[in-house]
CSV table of C-alpha atoms and ligand atoms in Angstrom, one decimal:
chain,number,residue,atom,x,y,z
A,1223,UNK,CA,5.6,52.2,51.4
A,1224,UNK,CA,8.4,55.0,52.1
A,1225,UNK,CA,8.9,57.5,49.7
A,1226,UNK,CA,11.5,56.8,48.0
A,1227,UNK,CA,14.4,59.0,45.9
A,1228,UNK,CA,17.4,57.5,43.9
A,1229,UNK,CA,20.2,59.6,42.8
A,1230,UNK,CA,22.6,59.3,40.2
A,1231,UNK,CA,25.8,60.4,39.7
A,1232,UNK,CA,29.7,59.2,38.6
A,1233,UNK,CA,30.3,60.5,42.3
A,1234,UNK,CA,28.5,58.6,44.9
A,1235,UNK,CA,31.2,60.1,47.8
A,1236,UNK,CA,29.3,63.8,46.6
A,1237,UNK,CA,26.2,62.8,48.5
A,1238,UNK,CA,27.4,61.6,51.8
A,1239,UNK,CA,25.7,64.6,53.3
A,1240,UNK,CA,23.1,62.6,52.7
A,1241,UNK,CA,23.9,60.6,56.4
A,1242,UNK,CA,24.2,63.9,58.1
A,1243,UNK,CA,21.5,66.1,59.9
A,1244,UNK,CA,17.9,66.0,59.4
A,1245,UNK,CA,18.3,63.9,56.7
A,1246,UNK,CA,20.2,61.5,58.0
A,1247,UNK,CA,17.7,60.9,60.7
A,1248,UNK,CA,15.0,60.7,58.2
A,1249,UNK,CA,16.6,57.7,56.5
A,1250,UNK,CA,17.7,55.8,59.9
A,1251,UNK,CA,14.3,56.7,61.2
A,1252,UNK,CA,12.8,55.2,58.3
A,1253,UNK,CA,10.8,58.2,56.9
A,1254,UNK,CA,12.3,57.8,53.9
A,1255,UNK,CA,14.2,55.6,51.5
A,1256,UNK,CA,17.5,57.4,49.9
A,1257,UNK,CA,19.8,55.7,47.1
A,1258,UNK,CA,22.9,56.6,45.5
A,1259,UNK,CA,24.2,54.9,42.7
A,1260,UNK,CA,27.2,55.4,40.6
A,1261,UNK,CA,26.6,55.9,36.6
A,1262,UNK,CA,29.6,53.8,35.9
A,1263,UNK,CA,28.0,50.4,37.0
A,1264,UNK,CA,26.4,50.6,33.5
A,1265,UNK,CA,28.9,51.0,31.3
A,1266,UNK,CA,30.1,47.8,29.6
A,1267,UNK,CA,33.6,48.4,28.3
A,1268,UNK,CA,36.7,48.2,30.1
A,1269,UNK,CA,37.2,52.0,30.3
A,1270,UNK,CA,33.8,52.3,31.7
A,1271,UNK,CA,33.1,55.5,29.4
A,1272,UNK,CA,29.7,57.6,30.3
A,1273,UNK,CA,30.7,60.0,27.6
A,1274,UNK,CA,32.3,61.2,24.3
A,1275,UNK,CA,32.6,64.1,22.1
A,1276,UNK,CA,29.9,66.5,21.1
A,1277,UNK,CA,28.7,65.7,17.4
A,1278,UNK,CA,29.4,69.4,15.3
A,1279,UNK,CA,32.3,70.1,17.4
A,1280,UNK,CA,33.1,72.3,20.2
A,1281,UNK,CA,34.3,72.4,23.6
A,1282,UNK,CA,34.1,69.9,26.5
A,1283,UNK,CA,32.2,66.2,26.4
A,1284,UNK,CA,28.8,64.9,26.5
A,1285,UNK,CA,27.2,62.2,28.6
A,1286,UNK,CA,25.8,59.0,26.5
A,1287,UNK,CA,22.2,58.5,26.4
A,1288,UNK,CA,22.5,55.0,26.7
A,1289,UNK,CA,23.9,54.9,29.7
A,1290,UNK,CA,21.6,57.1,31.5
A,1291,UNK,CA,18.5,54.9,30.5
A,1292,UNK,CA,19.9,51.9,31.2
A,1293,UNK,CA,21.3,53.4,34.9
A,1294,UNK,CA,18.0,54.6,35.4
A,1295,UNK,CA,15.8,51.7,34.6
A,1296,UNK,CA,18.8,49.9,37.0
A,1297,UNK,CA,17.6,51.3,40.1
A,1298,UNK,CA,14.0,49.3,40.0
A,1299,UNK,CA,16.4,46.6,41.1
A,1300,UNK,CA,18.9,48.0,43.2
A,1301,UNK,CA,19.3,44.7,45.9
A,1302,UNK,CA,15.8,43.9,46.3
A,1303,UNK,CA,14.2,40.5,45.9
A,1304,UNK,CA,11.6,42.0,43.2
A,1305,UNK,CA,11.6,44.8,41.3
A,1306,UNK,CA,10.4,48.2,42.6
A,1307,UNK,CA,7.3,49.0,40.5
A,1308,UNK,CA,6.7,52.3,41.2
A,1309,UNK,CA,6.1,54.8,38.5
A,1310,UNK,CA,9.2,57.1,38.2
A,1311,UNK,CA,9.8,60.7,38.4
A,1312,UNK,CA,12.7,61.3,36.8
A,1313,UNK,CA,14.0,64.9,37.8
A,1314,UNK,CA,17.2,66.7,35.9
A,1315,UNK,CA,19.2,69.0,37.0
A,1316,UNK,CA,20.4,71.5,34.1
A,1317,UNK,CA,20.5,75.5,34.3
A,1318,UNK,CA,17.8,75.6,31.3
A,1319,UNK,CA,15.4,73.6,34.0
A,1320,UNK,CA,12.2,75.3,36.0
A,1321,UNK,CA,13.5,77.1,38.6
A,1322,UNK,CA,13.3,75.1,42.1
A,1323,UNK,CA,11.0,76.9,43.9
A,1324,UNK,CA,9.0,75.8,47.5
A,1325,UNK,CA,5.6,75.2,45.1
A,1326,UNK,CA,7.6,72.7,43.4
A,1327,UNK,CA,9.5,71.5,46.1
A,1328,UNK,CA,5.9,70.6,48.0
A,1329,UNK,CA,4.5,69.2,44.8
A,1330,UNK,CA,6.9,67.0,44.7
A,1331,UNK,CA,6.7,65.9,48.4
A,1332,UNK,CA,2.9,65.3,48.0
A,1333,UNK,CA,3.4,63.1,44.6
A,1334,UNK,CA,6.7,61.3,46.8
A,1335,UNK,CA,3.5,60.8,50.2
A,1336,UNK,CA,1.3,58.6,46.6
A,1337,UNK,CA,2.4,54.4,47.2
A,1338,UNK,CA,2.7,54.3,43.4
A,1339,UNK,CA,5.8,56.7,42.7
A,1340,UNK,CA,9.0,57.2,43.3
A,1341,UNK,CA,11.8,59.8,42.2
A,1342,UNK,CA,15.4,59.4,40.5
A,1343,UNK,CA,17.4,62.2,39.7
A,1344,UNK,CA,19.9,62.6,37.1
A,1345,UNK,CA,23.2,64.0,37.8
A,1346,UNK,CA,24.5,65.1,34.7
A,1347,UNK,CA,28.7,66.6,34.1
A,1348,UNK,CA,30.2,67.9,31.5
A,1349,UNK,CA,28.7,69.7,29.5
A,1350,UNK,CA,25.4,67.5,30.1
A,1351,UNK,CA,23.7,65.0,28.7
A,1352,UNK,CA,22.6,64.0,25.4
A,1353,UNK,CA,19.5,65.8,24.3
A,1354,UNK,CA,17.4,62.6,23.2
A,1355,UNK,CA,17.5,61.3,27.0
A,1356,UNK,CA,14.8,63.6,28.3
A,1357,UNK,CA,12.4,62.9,25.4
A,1358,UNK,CA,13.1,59.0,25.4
A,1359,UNK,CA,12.9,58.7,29.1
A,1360,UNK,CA,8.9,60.8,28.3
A,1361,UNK,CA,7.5,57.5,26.2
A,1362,UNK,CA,8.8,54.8,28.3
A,1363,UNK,CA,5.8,53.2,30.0
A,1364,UNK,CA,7.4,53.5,33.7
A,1365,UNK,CA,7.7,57.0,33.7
A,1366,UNK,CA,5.2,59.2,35.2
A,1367,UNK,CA,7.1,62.7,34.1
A,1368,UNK,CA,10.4,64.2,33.3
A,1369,UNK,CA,11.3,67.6,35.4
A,1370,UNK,CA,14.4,69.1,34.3
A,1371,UNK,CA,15.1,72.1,37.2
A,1372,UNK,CA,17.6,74.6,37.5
A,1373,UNK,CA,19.2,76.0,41.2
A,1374,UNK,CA,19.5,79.0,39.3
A,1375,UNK,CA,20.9,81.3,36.6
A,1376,UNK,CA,24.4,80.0,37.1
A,1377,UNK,CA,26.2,77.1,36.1
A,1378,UNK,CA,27.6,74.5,38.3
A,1379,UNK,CA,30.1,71.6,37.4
A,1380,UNK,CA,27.2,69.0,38.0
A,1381,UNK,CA,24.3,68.0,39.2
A,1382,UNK,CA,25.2,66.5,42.2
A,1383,UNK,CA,24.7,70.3,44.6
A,1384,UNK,CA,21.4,70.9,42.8
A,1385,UNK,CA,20.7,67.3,44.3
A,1386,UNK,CA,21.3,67.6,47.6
A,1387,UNK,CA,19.4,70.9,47.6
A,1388,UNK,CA,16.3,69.2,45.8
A,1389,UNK,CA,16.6,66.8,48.4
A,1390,UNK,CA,16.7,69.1,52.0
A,1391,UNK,CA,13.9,71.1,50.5
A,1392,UNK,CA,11.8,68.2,49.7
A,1393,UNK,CA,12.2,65.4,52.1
A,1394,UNK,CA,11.7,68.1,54.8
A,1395,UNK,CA,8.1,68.5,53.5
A,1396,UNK,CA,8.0,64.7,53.7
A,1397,UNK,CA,5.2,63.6,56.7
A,1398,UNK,CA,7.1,63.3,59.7
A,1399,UNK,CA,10.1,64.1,59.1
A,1400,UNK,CA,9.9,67.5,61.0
A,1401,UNK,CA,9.3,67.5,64.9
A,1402,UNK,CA,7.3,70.7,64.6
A,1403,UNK,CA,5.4,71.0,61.4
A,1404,UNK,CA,4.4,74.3,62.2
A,1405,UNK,CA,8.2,75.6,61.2
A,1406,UNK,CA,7.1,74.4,57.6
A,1407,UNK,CA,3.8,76.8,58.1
A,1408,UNK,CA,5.7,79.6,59.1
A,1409,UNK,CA,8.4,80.3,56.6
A,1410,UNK,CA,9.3,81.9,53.6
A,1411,UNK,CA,7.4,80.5,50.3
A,1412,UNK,CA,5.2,78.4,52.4
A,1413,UNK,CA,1.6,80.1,51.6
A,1414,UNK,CA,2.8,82.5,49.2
A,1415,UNK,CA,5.9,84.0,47.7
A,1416,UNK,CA,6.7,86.5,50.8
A,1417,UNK,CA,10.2,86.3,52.6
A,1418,UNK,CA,9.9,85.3,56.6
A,1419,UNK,CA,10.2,87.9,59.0
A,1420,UNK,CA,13.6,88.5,61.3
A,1421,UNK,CA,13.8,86.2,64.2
A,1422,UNK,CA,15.7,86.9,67.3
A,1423,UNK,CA,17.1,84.7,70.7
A,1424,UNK,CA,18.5,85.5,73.8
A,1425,UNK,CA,20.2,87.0,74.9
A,1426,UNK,CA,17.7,90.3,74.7
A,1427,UNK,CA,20.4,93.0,75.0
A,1428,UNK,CA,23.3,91.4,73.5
A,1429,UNK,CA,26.5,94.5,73.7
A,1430,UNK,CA,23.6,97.1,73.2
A,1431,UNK,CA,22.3,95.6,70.1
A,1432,UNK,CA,18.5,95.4,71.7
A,1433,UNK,CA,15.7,93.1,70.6
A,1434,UNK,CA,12.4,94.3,69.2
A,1435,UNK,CA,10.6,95.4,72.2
A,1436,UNK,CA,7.4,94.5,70.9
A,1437,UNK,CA,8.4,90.7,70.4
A,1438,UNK,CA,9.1,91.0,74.4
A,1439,UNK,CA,5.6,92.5,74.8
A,1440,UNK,CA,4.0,89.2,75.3
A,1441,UNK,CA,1.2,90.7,73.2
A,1442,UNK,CA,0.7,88.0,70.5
A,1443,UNK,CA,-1.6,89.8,68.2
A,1444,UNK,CA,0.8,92.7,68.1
A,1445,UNK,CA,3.6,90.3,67.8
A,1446,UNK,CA,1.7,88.3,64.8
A,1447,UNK,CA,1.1,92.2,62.7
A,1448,UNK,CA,4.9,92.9,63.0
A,1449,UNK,CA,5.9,90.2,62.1
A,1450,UNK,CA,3.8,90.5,59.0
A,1451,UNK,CA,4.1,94.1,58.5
A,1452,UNK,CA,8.5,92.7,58.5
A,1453,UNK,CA,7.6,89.9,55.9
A,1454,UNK,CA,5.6,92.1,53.2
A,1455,UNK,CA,8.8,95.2,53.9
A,1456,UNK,CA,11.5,92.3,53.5
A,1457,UNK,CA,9.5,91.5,50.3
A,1458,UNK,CA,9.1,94.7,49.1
A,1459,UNK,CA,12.5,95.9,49.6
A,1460,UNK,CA,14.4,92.6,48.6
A,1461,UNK,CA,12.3,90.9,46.2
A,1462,UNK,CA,10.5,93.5,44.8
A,1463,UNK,CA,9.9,91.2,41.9
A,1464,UNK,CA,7.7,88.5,44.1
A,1465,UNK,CA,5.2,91.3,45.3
A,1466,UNK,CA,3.3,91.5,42.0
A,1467,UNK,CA,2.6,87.7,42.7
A,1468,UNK,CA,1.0,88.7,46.3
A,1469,UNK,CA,-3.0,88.5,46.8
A,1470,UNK,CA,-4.4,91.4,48.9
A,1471,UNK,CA,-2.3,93.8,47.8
A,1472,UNK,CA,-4.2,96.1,49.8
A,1473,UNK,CA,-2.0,94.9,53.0
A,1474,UNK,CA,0.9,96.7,51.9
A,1475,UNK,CA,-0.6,99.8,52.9
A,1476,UNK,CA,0.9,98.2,55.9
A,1477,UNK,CA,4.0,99.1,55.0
A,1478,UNK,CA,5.4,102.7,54.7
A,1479,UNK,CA,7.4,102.2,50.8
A,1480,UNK,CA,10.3,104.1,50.5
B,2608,SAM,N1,26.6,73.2,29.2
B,2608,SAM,C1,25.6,73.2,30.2
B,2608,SAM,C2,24.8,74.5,30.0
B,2608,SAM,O1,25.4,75.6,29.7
B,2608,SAM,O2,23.6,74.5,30.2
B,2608,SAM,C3,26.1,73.2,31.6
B,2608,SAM,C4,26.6,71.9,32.0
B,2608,SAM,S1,27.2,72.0,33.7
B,2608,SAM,C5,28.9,72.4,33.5
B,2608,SAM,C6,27.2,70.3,34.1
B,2608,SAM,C7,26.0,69.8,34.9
B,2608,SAM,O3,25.9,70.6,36.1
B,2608,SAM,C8,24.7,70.0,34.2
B,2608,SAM,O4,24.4,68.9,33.3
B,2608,SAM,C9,23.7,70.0,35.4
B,2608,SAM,O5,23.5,68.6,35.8
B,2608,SAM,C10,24.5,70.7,36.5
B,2608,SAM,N2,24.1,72.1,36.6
B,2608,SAM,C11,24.9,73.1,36.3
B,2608,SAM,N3,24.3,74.3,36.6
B,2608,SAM,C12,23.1,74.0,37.2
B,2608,SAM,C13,22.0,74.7,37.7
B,2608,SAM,N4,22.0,76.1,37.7
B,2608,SAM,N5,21.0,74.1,38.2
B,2608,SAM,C14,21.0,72.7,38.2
B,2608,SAM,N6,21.9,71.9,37.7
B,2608,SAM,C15,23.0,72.6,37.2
């Protein structure tokens, strides 16, 4: 079976980025099975409410828990002759989640490769969703885990951005999907948390700003320790914080600190 990801969201139109680019050619090409459904189809009154006031006061609204469970639990159905069986995933997007990182972005893509699971995130607005969702969603039989994940230490209006970017970092891990899997080898994250080196094109001397001469060397083991020696200096200069995470420390001796 394709790995599949549902999202949900009172904004379907917010993921049409979704047809676009690589991932675009991952659904037509079949590499993977993407689904958007609106929250709304699961209201039942005639205002088709997904929220209401905060109980103890205070600013803004908060989306029913009801709602979400029952829209969630929806998409084993979505247009299919029989139910879709897998076990779920269910991933959250709230600025108190795990940060998205590339470890978790591949974890995911190897549980999504598994026949038995599938993925559905959560779009929450507002000021989020009712607290008791998460832990309710934990003891229904169907789902596998709950992953509530954060972009980052800001705050967005919804989930919807943290969504798509879940999605272009994972399904691009998904088999296939890539031409050139090497490019997943290569980058920033992949192995371990080091930045990827400075890449250049043609053309060499572009208005006097000159390429590296040693990536015109045609030496490709002199090529490969420059580009590392760039990496662990990028690091060190930019992310200082992810060099205390590095094995073989003793390669930054490599690189002249300031
Ligand atoms: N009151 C919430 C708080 O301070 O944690 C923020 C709610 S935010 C306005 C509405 C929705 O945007 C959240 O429920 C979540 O789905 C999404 N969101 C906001 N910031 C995010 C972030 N940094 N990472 C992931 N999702 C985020």
């Amino acid at each position: 079976s394709v790995p599949r990801l549902d999202v949900v969201t009172i904004f379907p139109d917010y993921l049409a980025p979704l047809d676009l680019s690589l991932l675009g050619k991952a659904r037509t090409g079949g590499l993977v099975d993407l689904r958007v459904h609106d929250l709304r189809a699961q209201t039942t009154d005639r205002h088709r409410t997904v929220d209401d006031a905060p109980f103890g006061g205070g600013a803004g609204m908060v989306m029913r828990p009801d709602v979400w469970e029952r829209a969630i639990a929806a998409t084993a159905v979505d247009g299919d002759a029989s139910p879709d069986e897998r076990e779920l995933v269910v991933l959250v997007p709230t600025p108190s989640g795990r940060p998205l990182t590339q470890a978790f972005a591949q974890e995911l893509a190897d549980e999504l490769a598994a026949p038995d699971v599938r993925a559905v995130i959560a779009c929450g607005r507002y000021e989020g969703i009712d607290a008791r969702l998460v832990p309710a969603l934990r003891e229904r039989a169907d789902v596998r885990r709950v992953v509530e994940f954060s972009l980052g230490d800001f705050v967005l209006n919804g989930g919807e951005v943290a969504a798509l970017a879940l999605l272009e970092a994972v399904v691009r891990l998904l088999p296939g999907v890539l031409g050139n899997p090497d490019s997943v080898v290569e980058e920033s994250f992949t192995h371990e948390a080091v930045l990827e080196y400075p890449v250049y094109t043609r053309p060499a001397d572009w208005d006097g700003h000159e390429v590296p001469p040693v990536l015109l060397s045609g030496d490709h083991a002199r090529v490969a320790r420059w580009r590392r020696e760039q990496s662990l200096r990028r690091t060190v200069e930019r992310r200082p914080e992810l060099v205390a995470r590095l094995d073989g420390l003793d390669e930054l001796d490599v690189v002249t600190l300031a």
